Structures are given as C-alpha cells and as structure tokens.
Amino acid sequence: MHASAPSSDSDLVRQHASDKYISAARRRGDKTISIHVGTVHKALALNNRVPLVCAALGSKKFLTEHGLRIVSKTGPPSGQSTTVTFTYEFVGKQQVDVRLSRQEAWNRLRGSMKDVFAEYGGEAYLRAERASFRDADDEK
C-alpha cells in the first residue's frame, strides 16, 4: 500500500492496480500481466467512470511508475468499455529510465530559444509576416 491516500479517482485506480495486480505479478516473477477494466471498476465501486479507468490504466504515469509497456489492449474500437483488457509487459527499470531521460532532454530542449525569440521581437516579426502573408492571399 502507498504511504499517502490517493488524491484523485485516477490515482485511486492506479494505486488499486498496483496493489492488487502489479505487486503480485512482480512477486511471482511474471513477465506480463493483464488487467480487466470492468473488474477494476467494480472493485472500486465506481459509478459510470469506465473512461477514467481506461485512461488511468493506459496513462504514461502508470506505465512509467511501474516499468510497464502495453503489449495489447483488447475491447471495442472506442477503447472505453468494461470489456477492455490491458496486457502489459514488465520492461525493467533501465529501459524506463532511458525513455525518461530522452523525454527529459526533449523537454529541456523545447522552448530553449524562447527567451532569444522574445528578446529579438519574434512575436512582432511573426505577426507582421502572417499579416503580409494574408494580404498576399487577399490580392489573388
């Protein structure tokens, strides 16, 4: 069980899945684990929250936190049903860390030129370019 109480229904779903399924599968040494959305929904006595359960079980947060990769997701095309089953593969902490470090590097790179762009009046330049582009279209 986690030290703190879940702060949202999504956290409650992720905590339940971790406690009931993921921990037990790791102890058994399983390579894969399947979680049925309807079973989780019923166990938590949720009311009309199937899309939330589907989103929580497929979230990057859940996958990363537990070193999982979705192998398959069965169910209707909408992907929002009590009949949906997620099958995960344990991918090991090192593989998750590599993906995280790549994402962190990308996040640091995104917006790195934002200050330079602002300093040189980038917004004003873009507005002027867009206006001249629209004016050129209007003349055709």
Coordinates of C-alpha atoms in Angstrom, one line a residue:
M1 CA 0.0 0.0 0.0
H2 CA 1.2 3.5 -0.7
A3 CA 2.0 5.9 2.1
S4 CA -0.4 8.6 1.1
A5 CA -4.1 8.5 0.2
P6 CA -4.9 8.9 -3.5
S7 CA -5.7 12.5 -4.4
S8 CA -7.9 11.7 -7.4
D9 CA -10.0 8.9 -8.8
S10 CA -7.3 8.3 -11.4
D11 CA -4.7 7.9 -8.6
L12 CA -7.1 5.5 -6.8
V13 CA -7.4 3.4 -9.9
R14 CA -3.6 3.3 -10.4
Q15 CA -3.0 2.5 -6.7
H16 CA -5.5 -0.3 -6.8
A17 CA -4.0 -1.8 -10.0
S18 CA -0.5 -1.5 -8.4
D19 CA -1.5 -3.1 -5.1
K20 CA -3.8 -5.8 -6.5
Y21 CA -2.1 -6.8 -9.8
I22 CA 1.4 -5.3 -10.4
S23 CA 2.9 -6.1 -7.0
A24 CA 1.6 -9.7 -7.0
A25 CA 2.8 -10.3 -10.6
R26 CA 6.3 -9.0 -9.7
R27 CA 6.5 -11.2 -6.7
R28 CA 5.6 -14.2 -8.9
G29 CA 8.2 -13.2 -11.4
D30 CA 5.6 -12.8 -14.2
K31 CA 6.8 -11.3 -17.5
T32 CA 3.3 -10.0 -18.4
I33 CA 0.2 -9.0 -16.6
S34 CA -3.4 -8.4 -17.8
I35 CA -5.8 -6.0 -16.1
H36 CA -9.5 -6.1 -16.9
V37 CA -11.2 -2.6 -16.8
G38 CA -14.6 -3.9 -15.6
T39 CA -13.0 -5.8 -12.7
V40 CA -11.2 -2.7 -11.5
H41 CA -14.3 -0.5 -12.0
K42 CA -16.4 -2.9 -10.0
A43 CA -13.8 -3.5 -7.2
L44 CA -13.6 0.2 -6.6
A45 CA -17.4 0.6 -6.7
L46 CA -17.1 3.4 -9.2
N47 CA -20.2 4.7 -11.0
N48 CA -20.0 5.4 -14.7
R49 CA -16.3 6.0 -14.6
V50 CA -15.2 3.4 -17.2
P51 CA -13.4 6.1 -19.4
L52 CA -11.5 7.2 -16.3
V53 CA -10.4 3.7 -15.5
C54 CA -9.3 3.1 -19.1
A55 CA -7.3 6.4 -19.1
A56 CA -5.6 5.7 -15.8
L57 CA -4.6 2.2 -16.8
G58 CA -3.2 3.4 -20.1
S59 CA -1.5 6.5 -18.8
K60 CA 2.1 7.3 -19.2
K61 CA 2.3 7.9 -15.4
F62 CA 1.1 4.4 -14.6
L63 CA 3.4 2.8 -17.2
T64 CA 6.4 4.7 -16.1
E65 CA 5.8 4.3 -12.4
H66 CA 5.7 0.5 -12.7
G67 CA 8.2 -0.1 -15.6
L68 CA 5.4 -1.3 -17.9
R69 CA 4.8 -1.4 -21.7
I70 CA 1.3 -2.0 -23.2
V71 CA 1.5 -5.2 -25.2
S72 CA -2.2 -5.2 -26.2
K73 CA -5.5 -3.5 -25.4
T74 CA -8.5 -5.6 -26.3
G75 CA -12.1 -4.5 -26.4
P76 CA -14.3 -2.4 -28.7
P77 CA -12.9 0.2 -31.1
S78 CA -13.9 3.0 -28.7
G79 CA -11.5 1.6 -26.2
Q80 CA -13.9 2.7 -23.5
S81 CA -15.7 -0.3 -22.1
T82 CA -15.8 -2.6 -19.1
T83 CA -14.7 -5.3 -21.6
V84 CA -11.4 -3.7 -22.2
T85 CA -8.3 -5.6 -21.0
F86 CA -4.8 -4.1 -20.9
T87 CA -1.9 -6.6 -21.2
Y88 CA 1.4 -5.2 -20.0
E89 CA 5.0 -6.4 -20.2
F90 CA 7.5 -5.6 -17.5
V91 CA 10.3 -3.8 -19.3
G92 CA 12.7 -3.2 -16.5
K93 CA 13.8 -0.1 -14.8
Q94 CA 16.8 0.6 -17.0
Q95 CA 14.6 0.8 -20.2
V96 CA 12.1 3.1 -18.5
D97 CA 15.0 5.3 -17.3
V98 CA 16.4 5.6 -20.8
R99 CA 12.9 6.7 -22.2
L100 CA 12.6 9.1 -19.3
S101 CA 16.0 10.7 -19.9
R102 CA 15.2 11.1 -23.6
Q103 CA 11.9 12.8 -22.7
E104 CA 13.5 15.0 -20.1
A105 CA 16.2 16.0 -22.7
W106 CA 13.4 16.8 -25.2
N107 CA 11.5 18.8 -22.6
R108 CA 14.6 20.9 -21.8
L109 CA 15.3 21.5 -25.5
R110 CA 11.7 22.6 -26.1
G111 CA 11.5 26.3 -25.6
S112 CA 15.2 26.7 -25.2
M113 CA 15.1 29.5 -27.8
K114 CA 12.0 31.1 -26.3
D115 CA 14.0 33.9 -24.5
V116 CA 16.1 34.7 -27.6
F117 CA 12.9 34.7 -29.7
A118 CA 11.3 37.2 -27.3
E119 CA 14.4 39.3 -27.0
Y120 CA 14.6 39.9 -30.7
G121 CA 10.9 40.7 -31.1
G122 CA 10.0 37.4 -32.5
E123 CA 6.3 37.7 -31.8
A124 CA 6.1 41.1 -33.6
Y125 CA 8.1 39.7 -36.6
L126 CA 5.7 36.7 -36.9
R127 CA 2.6 38.9 -36.6
A128 CA 4.0 41.1 -39.5
E129 CA 4.8 38.0 -41.6
R130 CA 1.4 36.5 -41.0
A131 CA -0.3 39.8 -41.9
S132 CA 1.8 40.2 -45.1
F133 CA 1.0 36.5 -46.0
R134 CA -2.7 37.1 -45.6
D135 CA -2.5 40.4 -47.6
A136 CA -0.8 38.5 -50.4
D137 CA -3.6 35.9 -50.4
D138 CA -6.3 38.7 -50.4
E139 CA -4.7 40.2 -53.6
K140 CA -5.0 36.9 -55.6

